[in-house]
Amino acid sequence: MQKTASGEIVIVPRNFKLLEELERSEKGQGEMGLSYGLVDSGDTFMSTWNGGILGPPGTMFDGRFYELSIHCPEKYPAVPPQVRFVTKVNMSCVDSKTGVVNANKVPAMKHWDRNSGIETVLSSLRHVMCTDPNRRQRQPAEGLTY
């Protein structure tokens, strides 16, 4: 959703929003410590994405790279993407058996608006890694996946 100079509100179509996000990611314009991109460049609906979070320093996640699977449903960006950790992780917002992220426990997903995006969600997850009790929570051995 964007406002024009005359104050009109324009709702950006799903694919335009996703193309904008993809371009931003490919140009490396995003936040350091985060990465994301399409799983298949031939995915015309741009639904299935890979994501990555470099664990923040000063936490039990420090120096580790966490892979995520991201699905942008048909109603995206009106609704947040569905996110699942591929790399095993111990976090208060992640199901310990499946790696699925509980959207109600991640600020960017809980308070979603259509101006948010994949990077916003990854950044919010990285921030959650820094919060108590997550920052000191023991992590599974490196290399384990769900």
Short mmCIF file of C-alpha atoms in Angstrom, two decimals, residues 16-73:
data_model
loop_
_atom_site.label_atom_id
_atom_site.label_comp_id
_atom_site.label_asym_id
_atom_site.label_seq_id
_atom_site.Cartn_x
_atom_site.Cartn_y
_atom_site.Cartn_z
CA PHE A 16 4.84 -6.40 -7.87
CA LYS A 17 5.55 -6.49 -4.13
CA LEU A 18 7.39 -9.83 -4.44
CA LEU A 19 9.40 -8.64 -7.47
CA GLU A 20 10.44 -5.58 -5.47
CA GLU A 21 11.55 -7.81 -2.57
CA LEU A 22 13.44 -10.15 -4.90
CA GLU A 23 15.24 -7.26 -6.58
CA ARG A 24 16.19 -5.76 -3.22
CA SER A 25 17.61 -9.10 -2.07
CA GLU A 26 19.50 -9.78 -5.30
CA LYS A 27 21.11 -6.33 -5.19
CA GLY A 28 22.26 -6.93 -1.61
CA GLN A 29 20.36 -3.91 -0.34
CA GLY A 30 19.02 -5.72 2.70
CA GLU A 31 20.11 -5.94 6.29
CA MET A 32 23.46 -7.59 7.00
CA GLY A 33 23.09 -11.05 8.51
CA LEU A 34 19.95 -11.83 6.49
CA SER A 35 19.45 -13.40 3.08
CA TYR A 36 16.48 -14.55 1.05
CA GLY A 37 15.57 -15.48 -2.49
CA LEU A 38 13.32 -17.64 -4.62
CA VAL A 39 13.82 -21.42 -4.46
CA ASP A 40 13.06 -21.72 -8.19
CA SER A 41 13.56 -18.79 -10.55
CA GLY A 42 10.83 -20.31 -12.75
CA ASP A 43 8.24 -20.00 -9.96
CA THR A 44 5.89 -17.56 -11.69
CA PHE A 45 3.77 -17.16 -8.55
CA MET A 46 6.90 -16.41 -6.45
CA SER A 47 5.50 -18.47 -3.58
CA THR A 48 8.43 -20.52 -2.31
CA TRP A 49 11.50 -18.78 -0.89
CA ASN A 50 14.65 -19.70 1.02
CA GLY A 51 15.83 -17.51 3.84
CA GLY A 52 18.89 -17.33 6.01
CA ILE A 53 19.78 -15.72 9.32
CA LEU A 54 23.30 -15.35 10.64
CA GLY A 55 23.10 -15.76 14.41
CA PRO A 56 23.56 -12.49 16.27
CA PRO A 57 26.78 -11.95 18.25
CA GLY A 58 26.69 -12.33 22.02
CA THR A 59 24.02 -15.04 21.87
CA MET A 60 24.00 -18.83 21.71
CA PHE A 61 23.22 -18.38 17.98
CA ASP A 62 26.49 -16.50 17.36
CA GLY A 63 28.46 -17.69 14.33
CA ARG A 64 25.77 -20.07 13.09
CA PHE A 65 23.76 -19.84 9.89
CA TYR A 66 20.09 -20.77 10.11
CA GLU A 67 18.22 -21.80 6.96
CA LEU A 68 14.49 -21.12 6.65
CA SER A 69 11.72 -22.06 4.26
CA ILE A 70 9.29 -19.25 3.46
CA HIS A 71 5.94 -19.57 1.72
CA CYS A 72 4.10 -16.49 0.50
CA PRO A 73 0.43 -17.48 0.28
#
